[in-house]
Coordinates of C-alpha atoms and ligand atoms in Angstrom, one line a residue:
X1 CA -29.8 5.1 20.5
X2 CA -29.2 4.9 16.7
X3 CA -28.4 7.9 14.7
X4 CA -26.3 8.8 12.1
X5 CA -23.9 10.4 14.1
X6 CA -23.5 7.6 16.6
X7 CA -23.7 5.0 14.6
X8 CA -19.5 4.3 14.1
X9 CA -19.0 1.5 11.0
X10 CA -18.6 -1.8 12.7
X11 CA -16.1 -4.4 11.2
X12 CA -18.3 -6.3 9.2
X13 CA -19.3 -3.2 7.3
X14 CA -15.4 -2.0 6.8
X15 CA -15.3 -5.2 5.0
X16 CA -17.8 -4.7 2.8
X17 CA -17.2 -1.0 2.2
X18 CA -15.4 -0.6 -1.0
X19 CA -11.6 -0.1 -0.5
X20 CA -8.6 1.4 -2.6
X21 CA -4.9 0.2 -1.9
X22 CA -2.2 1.8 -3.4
X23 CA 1.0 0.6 -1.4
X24 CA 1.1 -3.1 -0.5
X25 CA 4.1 -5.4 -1.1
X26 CA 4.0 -9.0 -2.9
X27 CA 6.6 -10.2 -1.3
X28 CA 4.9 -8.8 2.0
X29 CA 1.2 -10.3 1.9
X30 CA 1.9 -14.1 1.2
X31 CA -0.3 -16.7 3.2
X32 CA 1.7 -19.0 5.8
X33 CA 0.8 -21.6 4.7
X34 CA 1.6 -21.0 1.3
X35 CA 5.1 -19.6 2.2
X36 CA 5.4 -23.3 4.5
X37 CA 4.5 -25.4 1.0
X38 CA 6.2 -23.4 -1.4
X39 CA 9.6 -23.4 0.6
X40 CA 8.7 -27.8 0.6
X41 CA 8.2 -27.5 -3.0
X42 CA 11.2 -25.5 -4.1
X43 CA 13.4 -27.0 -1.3
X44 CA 13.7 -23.8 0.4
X45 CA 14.9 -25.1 4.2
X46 CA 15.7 -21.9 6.2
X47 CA 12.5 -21.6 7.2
X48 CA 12.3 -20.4 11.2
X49 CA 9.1 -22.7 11.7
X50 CA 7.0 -24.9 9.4
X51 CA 3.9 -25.0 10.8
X52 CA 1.7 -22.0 9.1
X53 CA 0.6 -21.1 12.1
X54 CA 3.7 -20.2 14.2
X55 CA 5.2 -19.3 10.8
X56 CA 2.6 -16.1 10.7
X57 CA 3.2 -14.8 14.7
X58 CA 6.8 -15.4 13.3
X59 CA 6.8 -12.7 11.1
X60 CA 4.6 -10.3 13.0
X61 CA 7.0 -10.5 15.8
X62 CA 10.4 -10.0 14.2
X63 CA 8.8 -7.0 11.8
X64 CA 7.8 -5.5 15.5
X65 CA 11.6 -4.5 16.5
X66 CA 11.5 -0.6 16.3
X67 CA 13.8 -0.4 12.8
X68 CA 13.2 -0.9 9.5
X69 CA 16.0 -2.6 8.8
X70 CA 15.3 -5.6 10.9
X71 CA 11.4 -5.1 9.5
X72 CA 13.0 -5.6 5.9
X73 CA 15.5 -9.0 7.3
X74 CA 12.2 -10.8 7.2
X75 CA 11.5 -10.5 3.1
X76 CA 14.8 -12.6 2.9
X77 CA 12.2 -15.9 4.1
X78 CA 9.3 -14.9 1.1
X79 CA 11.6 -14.0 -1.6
X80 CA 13.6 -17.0 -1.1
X81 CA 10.1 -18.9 -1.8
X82 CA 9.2 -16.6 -4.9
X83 CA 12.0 -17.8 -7.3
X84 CA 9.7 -19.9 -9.8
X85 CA 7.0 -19.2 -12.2
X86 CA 4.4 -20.9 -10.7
X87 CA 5.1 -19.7 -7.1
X88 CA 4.6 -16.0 -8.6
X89 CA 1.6 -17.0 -10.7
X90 CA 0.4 -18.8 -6.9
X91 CA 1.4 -15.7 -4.9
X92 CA -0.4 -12.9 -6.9
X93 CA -3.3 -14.7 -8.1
X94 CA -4.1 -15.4 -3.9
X95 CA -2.9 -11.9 -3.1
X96 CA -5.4 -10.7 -5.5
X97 CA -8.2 -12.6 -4.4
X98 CA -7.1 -12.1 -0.4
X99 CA -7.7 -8.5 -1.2
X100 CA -11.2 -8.7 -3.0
X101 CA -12.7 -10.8 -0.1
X102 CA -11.6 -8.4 2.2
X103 CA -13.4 -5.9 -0.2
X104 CA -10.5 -3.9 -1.9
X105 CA -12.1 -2.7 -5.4
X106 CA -8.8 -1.4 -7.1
X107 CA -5.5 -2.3 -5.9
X108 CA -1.8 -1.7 -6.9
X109 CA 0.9 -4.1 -5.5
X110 CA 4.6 -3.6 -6.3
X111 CA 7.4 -6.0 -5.7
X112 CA 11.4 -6.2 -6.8
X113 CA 11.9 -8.2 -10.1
X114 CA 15.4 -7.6 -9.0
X115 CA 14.6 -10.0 -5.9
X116 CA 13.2 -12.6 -8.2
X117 CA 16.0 -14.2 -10.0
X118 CA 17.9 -16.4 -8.6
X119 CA 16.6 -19.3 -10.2
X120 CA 17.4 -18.2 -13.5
X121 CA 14.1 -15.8 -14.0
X122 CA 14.3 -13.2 -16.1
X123 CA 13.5 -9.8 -15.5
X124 CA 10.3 -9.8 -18.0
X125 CA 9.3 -13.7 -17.1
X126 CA 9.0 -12.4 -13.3
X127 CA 7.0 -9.8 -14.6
X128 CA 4.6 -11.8 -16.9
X129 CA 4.5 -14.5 -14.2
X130 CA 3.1 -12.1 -11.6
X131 CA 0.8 -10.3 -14.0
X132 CA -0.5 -14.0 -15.1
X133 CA -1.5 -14.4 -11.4
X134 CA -3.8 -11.0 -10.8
X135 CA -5.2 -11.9 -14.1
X136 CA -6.5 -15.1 -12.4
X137 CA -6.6 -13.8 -8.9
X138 CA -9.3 -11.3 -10.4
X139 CA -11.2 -14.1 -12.5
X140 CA -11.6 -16.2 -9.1
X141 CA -12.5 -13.1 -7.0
X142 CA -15.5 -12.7 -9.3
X143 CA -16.4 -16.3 -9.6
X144 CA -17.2 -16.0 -6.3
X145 CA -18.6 -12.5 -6.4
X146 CA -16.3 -10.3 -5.7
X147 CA -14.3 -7.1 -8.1
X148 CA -11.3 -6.2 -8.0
X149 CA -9.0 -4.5 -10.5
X150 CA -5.2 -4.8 -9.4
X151 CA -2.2 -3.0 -11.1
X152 CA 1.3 -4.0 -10.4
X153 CA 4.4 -1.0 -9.5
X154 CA 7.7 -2.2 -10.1
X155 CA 10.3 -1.5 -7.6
X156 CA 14.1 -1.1 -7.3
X157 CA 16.3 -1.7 -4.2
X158 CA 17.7 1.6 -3.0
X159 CA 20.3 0.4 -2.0
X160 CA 21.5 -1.8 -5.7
X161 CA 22.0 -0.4 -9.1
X162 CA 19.3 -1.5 -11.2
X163 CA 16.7 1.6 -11.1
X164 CA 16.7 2.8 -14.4
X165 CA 16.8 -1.0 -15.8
X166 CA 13.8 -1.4 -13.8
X167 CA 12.0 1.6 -14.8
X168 CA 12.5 0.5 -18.6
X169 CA 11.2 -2.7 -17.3
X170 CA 7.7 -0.8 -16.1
X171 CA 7.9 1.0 -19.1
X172 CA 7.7 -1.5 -21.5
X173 CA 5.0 -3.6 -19.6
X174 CA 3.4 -0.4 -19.4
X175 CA -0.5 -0.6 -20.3
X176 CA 0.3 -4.5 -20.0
X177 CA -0.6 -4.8 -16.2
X178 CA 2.3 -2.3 -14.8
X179 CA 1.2 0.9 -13.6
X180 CA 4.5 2.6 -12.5
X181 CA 7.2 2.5 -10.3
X182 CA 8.8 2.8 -6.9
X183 CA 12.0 2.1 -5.0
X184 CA 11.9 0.8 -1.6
X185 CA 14.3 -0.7 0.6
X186 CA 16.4 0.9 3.8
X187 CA 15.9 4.7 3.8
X188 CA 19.2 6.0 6.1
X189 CA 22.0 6.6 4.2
X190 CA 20.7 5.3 0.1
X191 CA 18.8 9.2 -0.4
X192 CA 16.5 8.8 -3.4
X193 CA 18.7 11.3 -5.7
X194 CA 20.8 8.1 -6.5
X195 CA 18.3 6.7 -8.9
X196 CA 17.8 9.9 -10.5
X197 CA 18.6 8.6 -13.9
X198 CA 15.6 6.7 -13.4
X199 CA 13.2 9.1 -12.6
X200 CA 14.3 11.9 -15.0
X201 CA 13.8 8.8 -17.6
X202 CA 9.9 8.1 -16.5
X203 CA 9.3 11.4 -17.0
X204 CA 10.5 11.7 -19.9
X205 CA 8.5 8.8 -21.0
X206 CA 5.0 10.6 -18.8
X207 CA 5.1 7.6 -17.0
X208 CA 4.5 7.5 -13.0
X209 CA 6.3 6.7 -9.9
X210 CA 6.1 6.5 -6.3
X211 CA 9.2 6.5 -3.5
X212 CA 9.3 5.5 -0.3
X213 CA 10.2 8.4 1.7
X214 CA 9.6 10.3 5.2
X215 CA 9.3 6.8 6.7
X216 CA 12.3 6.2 8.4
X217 CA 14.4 9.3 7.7
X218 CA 12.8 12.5 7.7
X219 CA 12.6 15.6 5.7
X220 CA 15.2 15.8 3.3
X221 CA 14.2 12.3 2.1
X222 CA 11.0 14.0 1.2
X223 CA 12.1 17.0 -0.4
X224 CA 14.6 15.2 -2.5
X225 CA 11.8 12.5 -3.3
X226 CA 9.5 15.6 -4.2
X227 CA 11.6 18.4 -5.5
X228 CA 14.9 16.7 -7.2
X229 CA 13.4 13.1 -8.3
X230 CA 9.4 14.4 -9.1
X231 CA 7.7 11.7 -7.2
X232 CA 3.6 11.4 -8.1
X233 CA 3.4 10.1 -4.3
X234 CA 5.1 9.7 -1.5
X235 CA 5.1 6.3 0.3
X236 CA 4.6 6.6 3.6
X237 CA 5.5 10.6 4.0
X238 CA 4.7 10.7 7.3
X239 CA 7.8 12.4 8.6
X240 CA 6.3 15.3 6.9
X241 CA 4.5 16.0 10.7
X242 CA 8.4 17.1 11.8
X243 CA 7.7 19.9 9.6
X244 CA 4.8 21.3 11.0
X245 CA 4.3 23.0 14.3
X246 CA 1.5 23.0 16.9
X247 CA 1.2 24.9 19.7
X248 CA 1.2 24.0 23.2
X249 CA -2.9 24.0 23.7
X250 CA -3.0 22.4 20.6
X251 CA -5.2 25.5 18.9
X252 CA -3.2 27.0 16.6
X253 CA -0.8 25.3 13.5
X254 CA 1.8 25.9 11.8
X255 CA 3.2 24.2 8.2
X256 CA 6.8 25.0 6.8
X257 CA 7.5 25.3 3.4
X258 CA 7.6 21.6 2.3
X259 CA 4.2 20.6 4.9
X260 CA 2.5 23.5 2.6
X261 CA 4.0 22.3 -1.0
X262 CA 2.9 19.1 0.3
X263 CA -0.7 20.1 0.9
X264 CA -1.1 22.8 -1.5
X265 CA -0.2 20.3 -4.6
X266 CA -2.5 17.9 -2.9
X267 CA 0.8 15.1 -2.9
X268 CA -0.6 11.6 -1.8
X269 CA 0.8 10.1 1.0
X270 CA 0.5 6.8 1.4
X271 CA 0.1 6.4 5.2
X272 CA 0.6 2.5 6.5
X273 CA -0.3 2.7 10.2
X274 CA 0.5 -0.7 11.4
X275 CA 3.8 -1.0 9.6
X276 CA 5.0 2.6 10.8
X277 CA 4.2 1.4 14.4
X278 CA 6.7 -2.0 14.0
X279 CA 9.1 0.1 12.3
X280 CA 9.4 2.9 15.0
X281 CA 8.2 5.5 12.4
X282 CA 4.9 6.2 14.7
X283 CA 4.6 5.8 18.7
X284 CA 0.7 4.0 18.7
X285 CA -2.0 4.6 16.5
X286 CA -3.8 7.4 18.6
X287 CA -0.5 9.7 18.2
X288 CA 0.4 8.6 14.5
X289 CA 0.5 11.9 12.1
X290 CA -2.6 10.3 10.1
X291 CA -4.8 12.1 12.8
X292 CA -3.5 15.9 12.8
X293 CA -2.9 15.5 9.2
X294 CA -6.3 14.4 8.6
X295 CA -7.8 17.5 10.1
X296 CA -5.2 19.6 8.1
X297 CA -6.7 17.9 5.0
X298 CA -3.6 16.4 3.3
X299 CA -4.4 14.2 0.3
X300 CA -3.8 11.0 2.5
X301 CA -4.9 7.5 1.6
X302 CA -4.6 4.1 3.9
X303 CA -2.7 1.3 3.5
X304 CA -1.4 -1.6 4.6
X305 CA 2.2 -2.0 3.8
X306 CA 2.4 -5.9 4.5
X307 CA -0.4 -7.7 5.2
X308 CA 1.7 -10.6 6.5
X309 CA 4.6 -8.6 8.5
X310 CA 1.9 -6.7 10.0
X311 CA -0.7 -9.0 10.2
X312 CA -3.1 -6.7 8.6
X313 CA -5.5 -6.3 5.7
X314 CA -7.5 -3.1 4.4
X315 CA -10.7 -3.7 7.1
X316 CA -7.7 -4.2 10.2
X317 CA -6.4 -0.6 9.0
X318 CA -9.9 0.9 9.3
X319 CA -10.7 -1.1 12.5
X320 CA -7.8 0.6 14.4
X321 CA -8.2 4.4 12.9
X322 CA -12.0 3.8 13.6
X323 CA -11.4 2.8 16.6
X324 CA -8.7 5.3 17.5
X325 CA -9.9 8.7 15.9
X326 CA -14.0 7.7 15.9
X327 CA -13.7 7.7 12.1
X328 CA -16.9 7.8 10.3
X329 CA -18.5 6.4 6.9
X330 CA -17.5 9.7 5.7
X331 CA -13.9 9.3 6.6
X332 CA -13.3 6.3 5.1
X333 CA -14.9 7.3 2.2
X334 CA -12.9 10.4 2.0
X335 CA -9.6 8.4 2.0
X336 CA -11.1 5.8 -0.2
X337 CA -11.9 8.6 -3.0
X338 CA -8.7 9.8 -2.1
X339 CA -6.9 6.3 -2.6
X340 CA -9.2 6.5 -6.3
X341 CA -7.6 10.4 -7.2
X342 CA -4.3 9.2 -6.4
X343 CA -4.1 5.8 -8.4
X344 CA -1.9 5.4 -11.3
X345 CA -5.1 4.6 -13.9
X346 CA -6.4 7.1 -16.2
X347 CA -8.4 9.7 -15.0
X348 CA -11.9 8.3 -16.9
X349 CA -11.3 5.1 -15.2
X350 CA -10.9 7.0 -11.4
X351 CA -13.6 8.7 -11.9
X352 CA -16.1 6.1 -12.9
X353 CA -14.6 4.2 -10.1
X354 CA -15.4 6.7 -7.8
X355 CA -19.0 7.7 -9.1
X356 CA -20.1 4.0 -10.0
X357 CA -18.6 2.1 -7.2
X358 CA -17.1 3.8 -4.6
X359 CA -19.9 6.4 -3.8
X360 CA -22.9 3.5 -4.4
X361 CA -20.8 1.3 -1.7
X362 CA -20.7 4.0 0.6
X363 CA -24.6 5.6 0.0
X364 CA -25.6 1.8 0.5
X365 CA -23.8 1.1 3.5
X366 CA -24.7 4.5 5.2
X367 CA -27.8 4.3 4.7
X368 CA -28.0 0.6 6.8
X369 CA -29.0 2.4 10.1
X370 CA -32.7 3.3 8.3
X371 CA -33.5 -0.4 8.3
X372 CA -32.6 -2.0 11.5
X373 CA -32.1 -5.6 11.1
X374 CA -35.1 -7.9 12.3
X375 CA -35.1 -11.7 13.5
X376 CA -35.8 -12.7 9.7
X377 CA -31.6 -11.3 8.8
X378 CA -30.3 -14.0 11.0
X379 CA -32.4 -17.2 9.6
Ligands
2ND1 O1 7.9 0.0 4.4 C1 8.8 -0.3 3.7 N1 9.9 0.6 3.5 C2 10.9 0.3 2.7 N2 11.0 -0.9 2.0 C3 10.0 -1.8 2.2 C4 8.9 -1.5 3.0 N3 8.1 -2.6 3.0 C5 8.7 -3.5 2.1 N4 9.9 -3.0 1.7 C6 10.9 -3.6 0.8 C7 11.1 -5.1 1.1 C8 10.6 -5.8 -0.1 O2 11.4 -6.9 -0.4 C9 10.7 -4.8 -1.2 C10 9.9 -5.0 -2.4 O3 8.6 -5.3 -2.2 O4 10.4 -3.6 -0.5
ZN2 ZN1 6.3 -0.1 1.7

């Protein structure tokens, strides 16, 4: 039987369906093989394999160890191959276009200047190098009919000094391809209060900011990241569930003070399933927080972290929540329009993104069920 109601998006139609990412990592979506030439080219040899293939299970299986911090040893291998102009230019120009062919419509992908200078870089020629490769990443997407807009955060390390420098840095480049900011890096023990020169600063300038937190430490990372450093979003946040109660049967539920702040201000949290299951931060997809806080109607978007770590993309997200919670068309176009209300671009531009793209994609691709495909669709 077809209906609407049974009729589940399949994975060629998550691809199509117009997508919004808000929290993937440069340094975290690079193609093997372009890690295994760029490490020949810049005579990077600490490679643990060279042929692409083995390279890429090599990375999904050392991000899968349960902590975060072994998840984040394995950015040592891209960074080290992301010290030169034209490796940036490379990177982001194919990180854009791997994100339009998978059918992302707006993206914003942040990375550590900081990380990118040991060749002799500067802070704003790692910046211009990476915005020069979206620029052309977007210009080949459409050559081959795609669109994609894509808007870079700058991070800082948590654990270095270099926040506020870093926030300057987005500040300046701001309305020049940088849409805001974000530290990232382990969570245990570098609390997001240390870099609070640097957000008190953005917000004195109205500018925007994300930090991870609530990934893996729990509460207090998100109430500092919230109520002392005024973060826009939360990446990750899912440790929020610890404040919220359900009972036994599962009927009745409970939010604390910071679950309702949370909820009530409509915070985005920028949920990464696949990462937060290699990291330890969720036990499988069927009992991570997204579903429970789904229901409870949180502003949550999806993501996917790092594509290459977790060898994921936009449509691999939707498969598994599809899969997992019988998400519909609907769904994924609530947490698209989400993904839209939450994005650092000005609010004309969100909502013409919503009305003239992401509602068409979705109308269009619901309505697909009405006209069953005949013999003459495969020719
Ligand atoms: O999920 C994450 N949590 C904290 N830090 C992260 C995560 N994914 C990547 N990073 C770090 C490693 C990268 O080198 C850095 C900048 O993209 O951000
Ligand atoms: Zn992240």
């Amino acid at each position: 039987m077809t209906s609407e109601t049974t009729n589940l998006p399949t994975a060629e139609q998550i691809r199509r369906a117009p997508k919004v990412l808000l929290h993937d990592h440069l340094d975290g979506g690079l193609r093997p093989a372009t890690i295994v030439e760029l490490a020949r080219e810049t005579g990077y040899d600490g490679l643990p394999e060279t042929d692409s293939e083995k390279l890429g299970s090599w990375f999904r299986e050392a991000a899968d160890s349960g902590s975060l911090e072994r998840y984040l040893e394995t950015f040592a291998h891209t960074c080290a191959v992301m010290q030169t102009r034209d490796a940036l230019v490379r990177v982001a120009a194919e990180c854009a276009e791997d994100l339009a062919a998978d059918g992302v419509v707006y993206a914003e992908v942040r990375y550590a200047p900081e990380q990118h200078l040991e060749k002799g870089l500067s802070l704003e020629e790692v910046v211009e190098a990476v915005n020069e490769g979206f620029r052309e990443g977007e210009r080949r997407a459409r050559a081959s009919g795609h669109r994609i807009r894509v808007g870079a955060l700058l991070t800082a390390m948590r654990h270095a000094a270099r926040a506020l420098e870093i926030a300057e840095l987005a500040n300046r480049y701001r309305d020049l391809g940088v849409v805001g900011f974000d530290i990232a890096g382990a969570e245990a023990g570098y609390p997001p209060t240390r870099h609070l020169d640097a957000f008190e600063y953005l917000k004195r300038e109205n500018n925007h900011f994300t930090i991870h937190a609530g990934e893996a430490f729990g509460l207090p990372s998100i109430w500092q990241a919230l109520q002392w450093c005024g973060a826009d979003r939360l990446g990750h946040g899912v440790r929020i569930i610890d404040d919220i109660q359900v009972d036994d049967d599962g009927g009745g539920v409970k939010l604390g003070r910071l679950a309702s702040y949370v909820r009530d201000k409509r915070i985005p949290l920028e949920m990464c399933p696949t990462s937060n299951l290699q990291t330890g931060a969720a036990p499988s997809y069927a009992e991570h927080p997204i579903g429970l806080l789904r229901r409870l109607q949180f502003r949550l978007t999806v993501n996917t972290d790092n594509r290459l770590m977790s060898g994921t993309s936009m449509s691999r997200e939707f498969e598994h929540l599809v899969e997992t919670f019988r998400y519909t068309f609907d769904d994924m176009q609530w947490f698209t329009v989400n993904g839209m209300k939450s994005a650092f671009l000005p609010f004309d531009e969100r909502l013409a993104m919503i009305n003239d793209v992401i509602k068409p994609g979705y109308a269009e691709l619901k309505s697909e069920w009405l006209f069953p495909k005949g013999p003459a669709d495969s020719a």
